[in-house]
Short mmCIF file of C-alpha atoms in Angstrom, two decimals:
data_model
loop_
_atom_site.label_atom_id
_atom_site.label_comp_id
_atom_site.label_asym_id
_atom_site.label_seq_id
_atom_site.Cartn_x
_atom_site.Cartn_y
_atom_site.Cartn_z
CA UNK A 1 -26.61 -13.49 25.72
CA UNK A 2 -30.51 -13.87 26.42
CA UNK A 3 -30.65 -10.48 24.63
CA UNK A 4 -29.42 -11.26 21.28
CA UNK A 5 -31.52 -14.82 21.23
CA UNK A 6 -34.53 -12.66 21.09
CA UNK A 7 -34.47 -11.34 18.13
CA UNK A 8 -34.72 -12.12 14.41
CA UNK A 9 -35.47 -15.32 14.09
CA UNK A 10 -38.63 -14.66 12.84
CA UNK A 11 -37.17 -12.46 10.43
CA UNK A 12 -34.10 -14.50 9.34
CA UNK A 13 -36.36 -17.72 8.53
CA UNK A 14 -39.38 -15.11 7.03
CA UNK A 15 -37.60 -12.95 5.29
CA UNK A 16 -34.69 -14.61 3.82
CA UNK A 17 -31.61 -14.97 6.61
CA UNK A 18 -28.75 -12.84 6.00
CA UNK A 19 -30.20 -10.52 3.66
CA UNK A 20 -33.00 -9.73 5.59
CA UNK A 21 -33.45 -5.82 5.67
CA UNK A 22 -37.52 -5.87 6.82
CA UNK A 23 -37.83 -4.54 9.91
CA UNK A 24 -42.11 -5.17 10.29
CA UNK A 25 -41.90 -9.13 10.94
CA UNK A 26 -40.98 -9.46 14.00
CA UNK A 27 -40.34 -4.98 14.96
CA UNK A 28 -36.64 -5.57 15.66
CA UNK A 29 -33.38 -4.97 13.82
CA UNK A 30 -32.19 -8.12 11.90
CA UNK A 31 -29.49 -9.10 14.80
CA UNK A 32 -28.71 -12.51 13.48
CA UNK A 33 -28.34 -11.07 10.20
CA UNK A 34 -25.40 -8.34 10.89
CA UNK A 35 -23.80 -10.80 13.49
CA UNK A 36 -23.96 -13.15 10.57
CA UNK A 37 -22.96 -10.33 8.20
CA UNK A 38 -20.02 -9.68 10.60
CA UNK A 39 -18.89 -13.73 10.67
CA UNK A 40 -18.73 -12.76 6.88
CA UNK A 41 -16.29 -9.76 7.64
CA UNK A 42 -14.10 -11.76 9.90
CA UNK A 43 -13.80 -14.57 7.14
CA UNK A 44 -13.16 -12.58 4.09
CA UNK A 45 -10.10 -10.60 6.62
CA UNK A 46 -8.85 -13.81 7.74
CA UNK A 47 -9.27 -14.83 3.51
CA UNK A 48 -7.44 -11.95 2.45
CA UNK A 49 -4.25 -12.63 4.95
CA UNK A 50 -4.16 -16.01 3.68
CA UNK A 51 -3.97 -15.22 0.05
CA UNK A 52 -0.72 -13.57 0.55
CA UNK A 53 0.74 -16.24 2.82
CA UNK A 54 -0.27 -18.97 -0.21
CA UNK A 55 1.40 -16.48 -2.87
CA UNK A 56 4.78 -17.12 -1.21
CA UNK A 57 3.69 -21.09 -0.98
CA UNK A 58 2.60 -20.86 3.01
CA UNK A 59 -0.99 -22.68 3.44
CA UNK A 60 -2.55 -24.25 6.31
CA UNK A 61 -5.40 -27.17 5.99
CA UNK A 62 -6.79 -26.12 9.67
CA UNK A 63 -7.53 -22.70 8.60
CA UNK A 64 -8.95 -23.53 4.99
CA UNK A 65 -11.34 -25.96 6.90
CA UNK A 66 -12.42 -23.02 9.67
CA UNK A 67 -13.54 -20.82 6.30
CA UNK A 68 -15.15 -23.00 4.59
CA UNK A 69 -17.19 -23.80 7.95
CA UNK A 70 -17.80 -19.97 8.69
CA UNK A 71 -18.70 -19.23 5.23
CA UNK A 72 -21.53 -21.79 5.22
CA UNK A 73 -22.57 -21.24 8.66
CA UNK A 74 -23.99 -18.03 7.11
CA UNK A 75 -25.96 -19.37 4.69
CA UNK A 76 -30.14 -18.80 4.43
CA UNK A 77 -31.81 -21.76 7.14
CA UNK A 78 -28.64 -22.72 8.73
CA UNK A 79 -27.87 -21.30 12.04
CA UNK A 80 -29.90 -18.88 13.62
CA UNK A 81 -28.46 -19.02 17.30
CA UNK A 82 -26.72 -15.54 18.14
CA UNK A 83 -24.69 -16.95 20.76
CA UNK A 84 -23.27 -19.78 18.60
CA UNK A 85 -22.52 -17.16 16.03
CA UNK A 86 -20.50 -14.84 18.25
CA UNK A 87 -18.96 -17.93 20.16
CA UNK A 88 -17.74 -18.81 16.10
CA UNK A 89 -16.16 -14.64 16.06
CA UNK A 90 -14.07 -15.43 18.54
CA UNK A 91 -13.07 -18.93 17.21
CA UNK A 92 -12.61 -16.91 13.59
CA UNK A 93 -10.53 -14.16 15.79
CA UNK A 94 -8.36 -17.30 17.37
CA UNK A 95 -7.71 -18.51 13.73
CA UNK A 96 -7.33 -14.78 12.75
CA UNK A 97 -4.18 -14.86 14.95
CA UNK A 98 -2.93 -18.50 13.75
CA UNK A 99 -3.55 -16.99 9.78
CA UNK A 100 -1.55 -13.36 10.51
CA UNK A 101 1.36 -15.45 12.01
CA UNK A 102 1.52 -17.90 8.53
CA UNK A 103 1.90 -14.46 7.01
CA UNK A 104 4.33 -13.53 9.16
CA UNK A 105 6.58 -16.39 8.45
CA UNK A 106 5.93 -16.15 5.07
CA UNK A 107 7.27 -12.77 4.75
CA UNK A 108 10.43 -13.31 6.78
CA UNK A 109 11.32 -16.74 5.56
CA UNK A 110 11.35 -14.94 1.80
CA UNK A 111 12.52 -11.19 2.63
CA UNK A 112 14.18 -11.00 6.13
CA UNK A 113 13.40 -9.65 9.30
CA UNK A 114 12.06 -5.77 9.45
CA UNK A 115 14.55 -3.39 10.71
CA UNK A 116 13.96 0.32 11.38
CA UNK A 117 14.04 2.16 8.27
CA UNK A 118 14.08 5.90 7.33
CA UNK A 119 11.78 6.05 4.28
CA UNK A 120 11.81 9.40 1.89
CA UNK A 121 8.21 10.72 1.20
CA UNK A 122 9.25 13.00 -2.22
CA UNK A 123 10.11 11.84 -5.55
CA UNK A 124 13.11 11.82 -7.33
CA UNK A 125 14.25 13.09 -11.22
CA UNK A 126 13.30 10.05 -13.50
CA UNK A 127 10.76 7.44 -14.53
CA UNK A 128 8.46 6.38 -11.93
CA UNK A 129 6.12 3.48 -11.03
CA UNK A 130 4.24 3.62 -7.55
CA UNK A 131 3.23 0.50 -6.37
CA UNK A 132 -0.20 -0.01 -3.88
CA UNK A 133 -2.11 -2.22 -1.76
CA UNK A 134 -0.33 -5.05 0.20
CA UNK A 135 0.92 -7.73 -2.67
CA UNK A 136 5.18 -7.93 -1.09
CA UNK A 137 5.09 -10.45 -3.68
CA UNK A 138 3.91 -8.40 -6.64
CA UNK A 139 6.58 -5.53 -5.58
CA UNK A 140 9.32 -7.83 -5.25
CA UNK A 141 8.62 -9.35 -8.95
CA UNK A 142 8.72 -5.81 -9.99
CA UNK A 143 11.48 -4.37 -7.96
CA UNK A 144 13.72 -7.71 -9.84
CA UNK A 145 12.07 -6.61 -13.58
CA UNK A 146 13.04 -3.00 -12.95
CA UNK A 147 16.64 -3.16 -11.71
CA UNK A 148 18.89 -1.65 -13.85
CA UNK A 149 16.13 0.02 -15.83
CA UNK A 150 16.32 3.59 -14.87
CA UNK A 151 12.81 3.65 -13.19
CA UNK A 152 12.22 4.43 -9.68
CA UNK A 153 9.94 2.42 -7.83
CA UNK A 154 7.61 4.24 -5.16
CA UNK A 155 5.05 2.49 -2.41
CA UNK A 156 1.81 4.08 -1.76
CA UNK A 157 -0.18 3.34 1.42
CA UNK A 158 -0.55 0.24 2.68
CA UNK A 159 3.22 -0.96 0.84
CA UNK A 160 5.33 1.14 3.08
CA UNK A 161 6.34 -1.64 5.58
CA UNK A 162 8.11 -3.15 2.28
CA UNK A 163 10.78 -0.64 3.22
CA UNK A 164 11.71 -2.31 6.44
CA UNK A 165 12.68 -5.54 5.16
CA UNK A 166 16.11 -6.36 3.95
CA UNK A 167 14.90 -8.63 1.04
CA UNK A 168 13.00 -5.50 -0.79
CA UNK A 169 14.94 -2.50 0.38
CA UNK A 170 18.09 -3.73 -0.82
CA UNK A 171 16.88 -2.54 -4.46
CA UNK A 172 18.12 0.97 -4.35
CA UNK A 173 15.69 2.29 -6.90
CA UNK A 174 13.05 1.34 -3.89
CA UNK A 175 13.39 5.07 -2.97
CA UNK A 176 10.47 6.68 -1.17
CA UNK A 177 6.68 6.38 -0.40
CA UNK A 178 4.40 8.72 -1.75
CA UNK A 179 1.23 9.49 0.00
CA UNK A 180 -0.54 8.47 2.70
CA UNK A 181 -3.98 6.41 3.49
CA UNK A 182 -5.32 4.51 0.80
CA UNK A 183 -8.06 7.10 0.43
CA UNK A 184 -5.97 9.89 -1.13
CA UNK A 185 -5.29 7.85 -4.31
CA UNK A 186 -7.21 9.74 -6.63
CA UNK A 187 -5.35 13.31 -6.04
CA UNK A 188 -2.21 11.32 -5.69
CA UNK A 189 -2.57 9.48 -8.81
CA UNK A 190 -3.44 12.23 -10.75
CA UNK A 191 -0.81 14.45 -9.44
CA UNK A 192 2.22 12.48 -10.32
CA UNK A 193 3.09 11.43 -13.91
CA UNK A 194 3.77 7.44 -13.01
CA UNK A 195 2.42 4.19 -13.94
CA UNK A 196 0.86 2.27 -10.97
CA UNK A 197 0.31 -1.04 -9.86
CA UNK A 198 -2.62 -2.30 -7.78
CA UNK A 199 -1.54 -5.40 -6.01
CA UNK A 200 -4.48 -5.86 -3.62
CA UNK A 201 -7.72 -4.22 -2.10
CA UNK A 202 -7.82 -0.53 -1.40
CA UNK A 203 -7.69 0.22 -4.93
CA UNK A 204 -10.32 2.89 -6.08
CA UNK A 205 -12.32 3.48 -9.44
CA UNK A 206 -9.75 5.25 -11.18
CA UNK A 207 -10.21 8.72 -12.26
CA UNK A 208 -9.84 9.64 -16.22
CA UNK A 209 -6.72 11.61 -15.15
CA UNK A 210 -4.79 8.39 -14.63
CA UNK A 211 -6.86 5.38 -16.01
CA UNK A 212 -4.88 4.67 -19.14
CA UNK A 213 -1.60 4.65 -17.00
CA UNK A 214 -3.18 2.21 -14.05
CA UNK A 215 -2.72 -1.40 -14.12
CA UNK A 216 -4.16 -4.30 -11.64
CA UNK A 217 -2.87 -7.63 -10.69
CA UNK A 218 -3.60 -10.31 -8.42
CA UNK A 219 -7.14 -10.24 -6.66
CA UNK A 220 -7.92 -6.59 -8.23
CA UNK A 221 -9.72 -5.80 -10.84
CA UNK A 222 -10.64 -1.98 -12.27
CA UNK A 223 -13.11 -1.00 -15.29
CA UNK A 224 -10.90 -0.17 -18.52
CA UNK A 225 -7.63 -1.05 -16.52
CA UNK A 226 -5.41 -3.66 -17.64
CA UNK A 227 -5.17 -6.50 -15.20
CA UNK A 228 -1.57 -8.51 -15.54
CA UNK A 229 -1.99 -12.47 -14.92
CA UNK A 230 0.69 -13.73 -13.32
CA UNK A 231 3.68 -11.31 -12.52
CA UNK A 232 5.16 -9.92 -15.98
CA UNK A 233 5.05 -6.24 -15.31
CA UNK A 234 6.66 -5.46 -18.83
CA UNK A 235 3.71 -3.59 -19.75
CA UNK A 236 3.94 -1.47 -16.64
CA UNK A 237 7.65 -0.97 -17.05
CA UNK A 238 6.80 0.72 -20.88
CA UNK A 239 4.07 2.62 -20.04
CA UNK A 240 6.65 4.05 -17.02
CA UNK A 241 8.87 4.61 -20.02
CA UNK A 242 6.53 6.30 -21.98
CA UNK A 243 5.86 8.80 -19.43
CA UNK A 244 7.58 11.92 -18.53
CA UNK A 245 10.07 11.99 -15.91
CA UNK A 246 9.17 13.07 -12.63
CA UNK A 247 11.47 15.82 -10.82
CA UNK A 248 13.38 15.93 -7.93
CA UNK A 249 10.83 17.07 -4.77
CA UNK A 250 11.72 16.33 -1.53
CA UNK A 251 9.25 15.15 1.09
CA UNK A 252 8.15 17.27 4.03
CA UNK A 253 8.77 14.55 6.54
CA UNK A 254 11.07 11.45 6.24
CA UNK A 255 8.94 8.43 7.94
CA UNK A 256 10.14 5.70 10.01
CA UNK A 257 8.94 1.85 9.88
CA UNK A 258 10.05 -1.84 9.93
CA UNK A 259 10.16 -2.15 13.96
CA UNK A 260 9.50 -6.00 13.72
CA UNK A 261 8.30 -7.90 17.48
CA UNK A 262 11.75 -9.59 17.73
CA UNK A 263 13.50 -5.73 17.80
CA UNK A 264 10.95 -4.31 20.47
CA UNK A 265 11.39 -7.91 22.78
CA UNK A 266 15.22 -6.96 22.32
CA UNK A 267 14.36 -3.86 24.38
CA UNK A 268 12.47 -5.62 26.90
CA UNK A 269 14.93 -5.32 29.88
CA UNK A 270 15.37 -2.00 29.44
CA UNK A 271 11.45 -1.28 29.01
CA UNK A 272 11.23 -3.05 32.10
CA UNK A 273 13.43 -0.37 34.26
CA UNK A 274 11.86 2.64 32.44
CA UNK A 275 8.14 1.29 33.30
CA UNK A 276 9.39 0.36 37.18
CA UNK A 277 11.21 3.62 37.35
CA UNK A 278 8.41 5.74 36.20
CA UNK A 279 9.66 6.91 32.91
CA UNK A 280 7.33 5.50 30.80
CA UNK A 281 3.88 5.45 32.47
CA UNK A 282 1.51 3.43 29.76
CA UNK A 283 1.95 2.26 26.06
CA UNK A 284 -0.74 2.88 23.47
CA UNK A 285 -1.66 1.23 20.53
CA UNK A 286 -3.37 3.65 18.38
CA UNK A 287 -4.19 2.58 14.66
CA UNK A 288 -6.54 0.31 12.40
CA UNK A 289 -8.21 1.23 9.17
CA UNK A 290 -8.76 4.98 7.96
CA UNK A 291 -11.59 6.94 6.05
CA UNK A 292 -11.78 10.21 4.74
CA UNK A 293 -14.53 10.69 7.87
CA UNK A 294 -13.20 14.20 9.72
CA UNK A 295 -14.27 12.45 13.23
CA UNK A 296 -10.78 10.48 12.17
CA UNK A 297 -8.78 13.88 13.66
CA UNK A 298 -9.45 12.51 16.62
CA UNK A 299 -6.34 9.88 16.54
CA UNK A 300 -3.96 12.58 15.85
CA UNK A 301 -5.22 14.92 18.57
CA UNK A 302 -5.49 12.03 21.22
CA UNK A 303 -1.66 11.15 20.66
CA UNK A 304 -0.61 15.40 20.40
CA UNK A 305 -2.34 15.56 23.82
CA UNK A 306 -0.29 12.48 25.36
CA UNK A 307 2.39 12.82 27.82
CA UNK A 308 5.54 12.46 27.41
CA UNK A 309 6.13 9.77 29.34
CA UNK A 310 4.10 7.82 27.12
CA UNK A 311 4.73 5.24 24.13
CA UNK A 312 2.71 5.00 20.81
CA UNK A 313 2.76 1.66 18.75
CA UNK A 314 0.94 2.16 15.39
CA UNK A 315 -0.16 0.07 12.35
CA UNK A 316 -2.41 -0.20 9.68
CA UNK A 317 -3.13 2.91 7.83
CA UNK A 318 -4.55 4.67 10.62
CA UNK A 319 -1.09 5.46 11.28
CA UNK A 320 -0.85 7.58 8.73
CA UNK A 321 -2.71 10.28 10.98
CA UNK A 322 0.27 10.35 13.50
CA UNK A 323 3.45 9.14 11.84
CA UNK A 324 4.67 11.77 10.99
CA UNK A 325 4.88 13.35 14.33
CA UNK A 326 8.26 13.79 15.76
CA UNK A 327 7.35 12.64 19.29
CA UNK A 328 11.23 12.18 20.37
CA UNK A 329 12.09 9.13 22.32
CA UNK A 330 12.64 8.07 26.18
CA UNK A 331 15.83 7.36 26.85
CA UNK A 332 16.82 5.84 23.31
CA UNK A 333 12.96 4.08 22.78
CA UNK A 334 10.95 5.65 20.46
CA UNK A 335 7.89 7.59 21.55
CA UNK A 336 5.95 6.64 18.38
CA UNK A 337 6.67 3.02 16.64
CA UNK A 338 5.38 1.84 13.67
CA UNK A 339 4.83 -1.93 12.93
CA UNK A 340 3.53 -2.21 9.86
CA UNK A 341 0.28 -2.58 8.03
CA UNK A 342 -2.80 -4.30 8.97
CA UNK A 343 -1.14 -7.40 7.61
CA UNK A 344 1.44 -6.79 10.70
CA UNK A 345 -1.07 -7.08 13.07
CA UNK A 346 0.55 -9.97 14.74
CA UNK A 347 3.60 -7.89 15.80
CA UNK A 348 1.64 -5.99 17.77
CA UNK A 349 0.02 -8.71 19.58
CA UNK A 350 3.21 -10.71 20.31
CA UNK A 351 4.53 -7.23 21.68
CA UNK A 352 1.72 -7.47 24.45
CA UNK A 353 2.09 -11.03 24.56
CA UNK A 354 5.93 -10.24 25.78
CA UNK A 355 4.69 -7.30 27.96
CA UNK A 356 2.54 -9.36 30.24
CA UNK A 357 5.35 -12.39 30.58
CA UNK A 358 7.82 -9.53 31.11
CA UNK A 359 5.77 -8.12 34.42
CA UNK A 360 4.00 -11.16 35.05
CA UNK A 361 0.75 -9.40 34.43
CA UNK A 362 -2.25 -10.50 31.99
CA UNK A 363 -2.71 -8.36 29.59
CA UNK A 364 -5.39 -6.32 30.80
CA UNK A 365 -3.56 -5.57 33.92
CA UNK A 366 -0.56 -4.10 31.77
CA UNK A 367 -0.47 -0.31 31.62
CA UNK A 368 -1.51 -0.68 27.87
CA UNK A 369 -4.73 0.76 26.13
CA UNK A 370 -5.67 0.29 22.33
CA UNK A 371 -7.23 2.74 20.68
CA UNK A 372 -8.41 1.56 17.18
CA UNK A 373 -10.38 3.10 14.00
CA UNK A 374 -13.39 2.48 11.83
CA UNK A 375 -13.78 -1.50 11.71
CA UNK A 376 -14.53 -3.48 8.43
CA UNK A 377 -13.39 -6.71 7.02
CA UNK A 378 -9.54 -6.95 7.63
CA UNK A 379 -9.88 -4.83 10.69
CA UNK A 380 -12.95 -6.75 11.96
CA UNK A 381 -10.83 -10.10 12.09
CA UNK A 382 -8.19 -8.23 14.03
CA UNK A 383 -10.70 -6.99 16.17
CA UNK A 384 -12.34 -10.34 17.17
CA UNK A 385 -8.39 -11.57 17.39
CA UNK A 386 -7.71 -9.00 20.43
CA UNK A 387 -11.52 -10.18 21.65
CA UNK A 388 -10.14 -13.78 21.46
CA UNK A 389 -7.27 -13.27 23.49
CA UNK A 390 -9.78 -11.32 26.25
CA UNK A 391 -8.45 -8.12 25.73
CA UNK A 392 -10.98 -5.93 27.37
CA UNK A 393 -11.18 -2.01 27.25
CA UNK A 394 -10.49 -1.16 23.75
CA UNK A 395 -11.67 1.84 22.81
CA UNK A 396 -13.30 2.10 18.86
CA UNK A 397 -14.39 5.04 16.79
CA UNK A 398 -14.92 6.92 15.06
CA UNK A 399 -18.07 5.49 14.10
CA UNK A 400 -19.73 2.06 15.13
CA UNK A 401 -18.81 -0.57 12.52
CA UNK A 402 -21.77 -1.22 10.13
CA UNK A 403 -22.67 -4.27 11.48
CA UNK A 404 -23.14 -3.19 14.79
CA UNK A 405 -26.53 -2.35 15.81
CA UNK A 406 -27.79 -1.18 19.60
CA UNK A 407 -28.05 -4.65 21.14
CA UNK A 408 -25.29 -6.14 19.50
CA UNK A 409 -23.32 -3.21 21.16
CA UNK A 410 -24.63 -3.59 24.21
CA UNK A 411 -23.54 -7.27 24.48
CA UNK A 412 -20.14 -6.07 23.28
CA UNK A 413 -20.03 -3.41 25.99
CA UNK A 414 -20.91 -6.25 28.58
CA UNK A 415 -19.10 -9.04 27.31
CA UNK A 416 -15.86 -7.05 26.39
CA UNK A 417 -16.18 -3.71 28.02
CA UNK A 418 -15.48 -2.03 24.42
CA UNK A 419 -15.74 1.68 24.66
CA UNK A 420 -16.39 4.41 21.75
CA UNK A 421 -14.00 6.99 22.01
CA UNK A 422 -15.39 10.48 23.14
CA UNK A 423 -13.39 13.84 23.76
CA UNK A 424 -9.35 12.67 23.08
CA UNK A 425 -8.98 14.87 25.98
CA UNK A 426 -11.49 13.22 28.34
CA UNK A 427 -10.48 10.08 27.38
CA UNK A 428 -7.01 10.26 27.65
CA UNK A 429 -7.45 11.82 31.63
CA UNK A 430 -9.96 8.51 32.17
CA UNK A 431 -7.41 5.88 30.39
CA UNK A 432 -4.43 7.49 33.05
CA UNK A 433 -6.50 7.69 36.40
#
């Protein structure tokens, strides 16, 4: 760590602390600053998880008192030791991991237990609203406002792990997702004749198209869009009724989703003899946030080029690059299983929690290798969760994270042995030998 304590705090105390963009004080990039900057990531992730859990009345003091310490901890002329600041990551990744599994409980105790779901991706003759973002709450409050009503309700995104659990697919006017990462709202929007909810981030400027038929609620907030206080969607439900009526398209692909950690533990006996037999080889966990970037191809090609004695675990919306790739299964487990959102991180880590007590292994000696995309805010907590837990080897792309700067990679590189993806190819022949 004698690396990072060398720089910036010149600049930091000089030139104003975490805003500090002035390279000429001391001739070195503002370290403190973007490790600060990325304490500030981690926190408003961990904030955003949290929000949900307290919608459905889960809260936790512990974790309230961690963000209020983290947030001020960034303040100008309060801590300018690099070290302390990425020891306080991984704490913020360790209460990461306690935050995702409030959520967890939250959304089980109120909606049931995922359970694999086939989920239609066209639309079907009538009135439509398409729901986006990751508020279960909101869509429950307007699946209950709708029934009976003649409107179909659609998920967009982020919302299409609602279809896995019992509580919210039981509506049957719940019928499809449209779509797929957040970034595609704007055609999407503008393509189908719908009213839409925004029920959390990932909600874009609206184009003119659609503006007038757009409404926000919870933490969003849009120019010239109504925002609903609260959760009476009647004017949503109108405006749906004002609208023409969609027609009946069927989706190119049906998607699967709502394979919940208790379902793939269920399995573990028999993962167990396919791993010692040789039938599956290693697992992957490929996913994490999206962008429009075109380096992003390079999830889809790494899991086209993967054997087939392989298994892919996916979630967040970087799945949306590979789900709907028929990838077949090994002797009745699914090559390619999706476990939610971002917000289902947890899942994921239990999974490899269950892995290494299943082969007595740590983690890093499992044959398991994450592969995860573009890191900011939500995805940064996650990041520093799997850091926490000393998960080493992780391979990021397909860009450095904004915060990141050359010796603040470096240290990562050391510390963690993170690795930027390259050639899916190359990568996949190094991950296998």
């Amino acid at each position: 760590m004698e690396r990072l304590k060398m720089f910036c705090y010149q600049c930091a105390q000089t030139a104003g602390g975490t805003g500090c963009t002035i390279k000429g004080v001391c001739g070195k990039e503002p370290t403190v600053a973007r490790l600060q900057d990325n304490l500030i990531f981690t926190s408003k992730g961990m904030a955003a998880y949290l929000y949900h859990a307290r919608e459905l009345g889960y809260t936790d003091t512990e974790i309230d008192a961690f963000l209020e310490r983290a947030f001020y901890s960034t303040f100008t002329n309060v801590n300018f030791d690099a070290e302390d600041i990425i020891n306080m990551a991984e704490e913020a990744g360790r209460m990461n991991i306690k935050t995702m599994k409030l959520l967890k409980k939250a959304h089980i105790d109120t909606f049931g237990e995922p359970e694999p779901t086939e989920v239609q991706t066209g639309t079907v003759k009538g009135h439509a609203i398409i729901a986006t973002g990751h508020g279960l709450k909101a869509l429950h409050e307007l699946l209950k406002q709708t029934e009976g009503s003649g409107i179909n309700v659609y998920t967009h995104s982020e919302l299409l792990p609602a279809h896995g659990y019992p509580g919210l697919k039981k509506y049957d006017h719940l019928v499809g997702n449209l779509g797929k990462a957040w970034f595609d709202q704007k055609n999407l929007f503008s393509k189908y004749t719908a009213a839409i909810l925004g029920t959390s981030n990932c909600v874009l400027i609206p184009k003119e198209e659609y503006r007038d038929r757009m409404f926000t609620t919870g933490p969003t907030g849009l120019p010239g869009v109504p925002h609903i206080d609260g959760y009476d969607y009647t004017p949503v439900i109108e405006k749906a009724k004002s609208l023409p009526e969609l027609n009946e398209e069927p989706g190119e692909v049906i998607l699967t989703t709502g394979f919940s950690s208790s379902l793939v533990i269920s399995l573990k006996d028999k993962i167990k003899k396919l791993v010692e037999e040789g039938r599956i080889r290693h697992f992957f966990l490929v996913g994490g946030c999206d962008s429009q970037l075109k380096k992003g191809e390079y999830y889809r090609e790494f899991v086209q080029k993967l054997p087939q004695d392989t298994v892919v675990l996916t979630l967040a919306c970087g799945k949306f690059r590979i789900n709907d790739l028929a990838l077949g299964d090994i002797e009745g487990i699914p090559r390619l299983i999706d476990l939610g959102q971002c917000n289902d991180s947890i899942v994921a880590i239990e999974i490899a929690e269950a892995l290494s007590d299943l082969f007595g292994k740590s983690i890093n000696e499992l044959p398991l290798t994450i592969v995860l995309s573009w890191m900011e805010q939500k995805a940064v907590a996650i990041l520093w969760s799997l850091l926490s837990l000393g998960i080493k080897g992780i391979y990021l792309g397909p860009i450095i994270p904004g915060w990141v700067n050359d010796e603040i990679f470096e240290v990562l590189k050391e510390r963690y042995d993170l690795r930027l993806i390259g050639d899916p190819e190359e990568d996949i022949k190094e991950i296998l030998s």
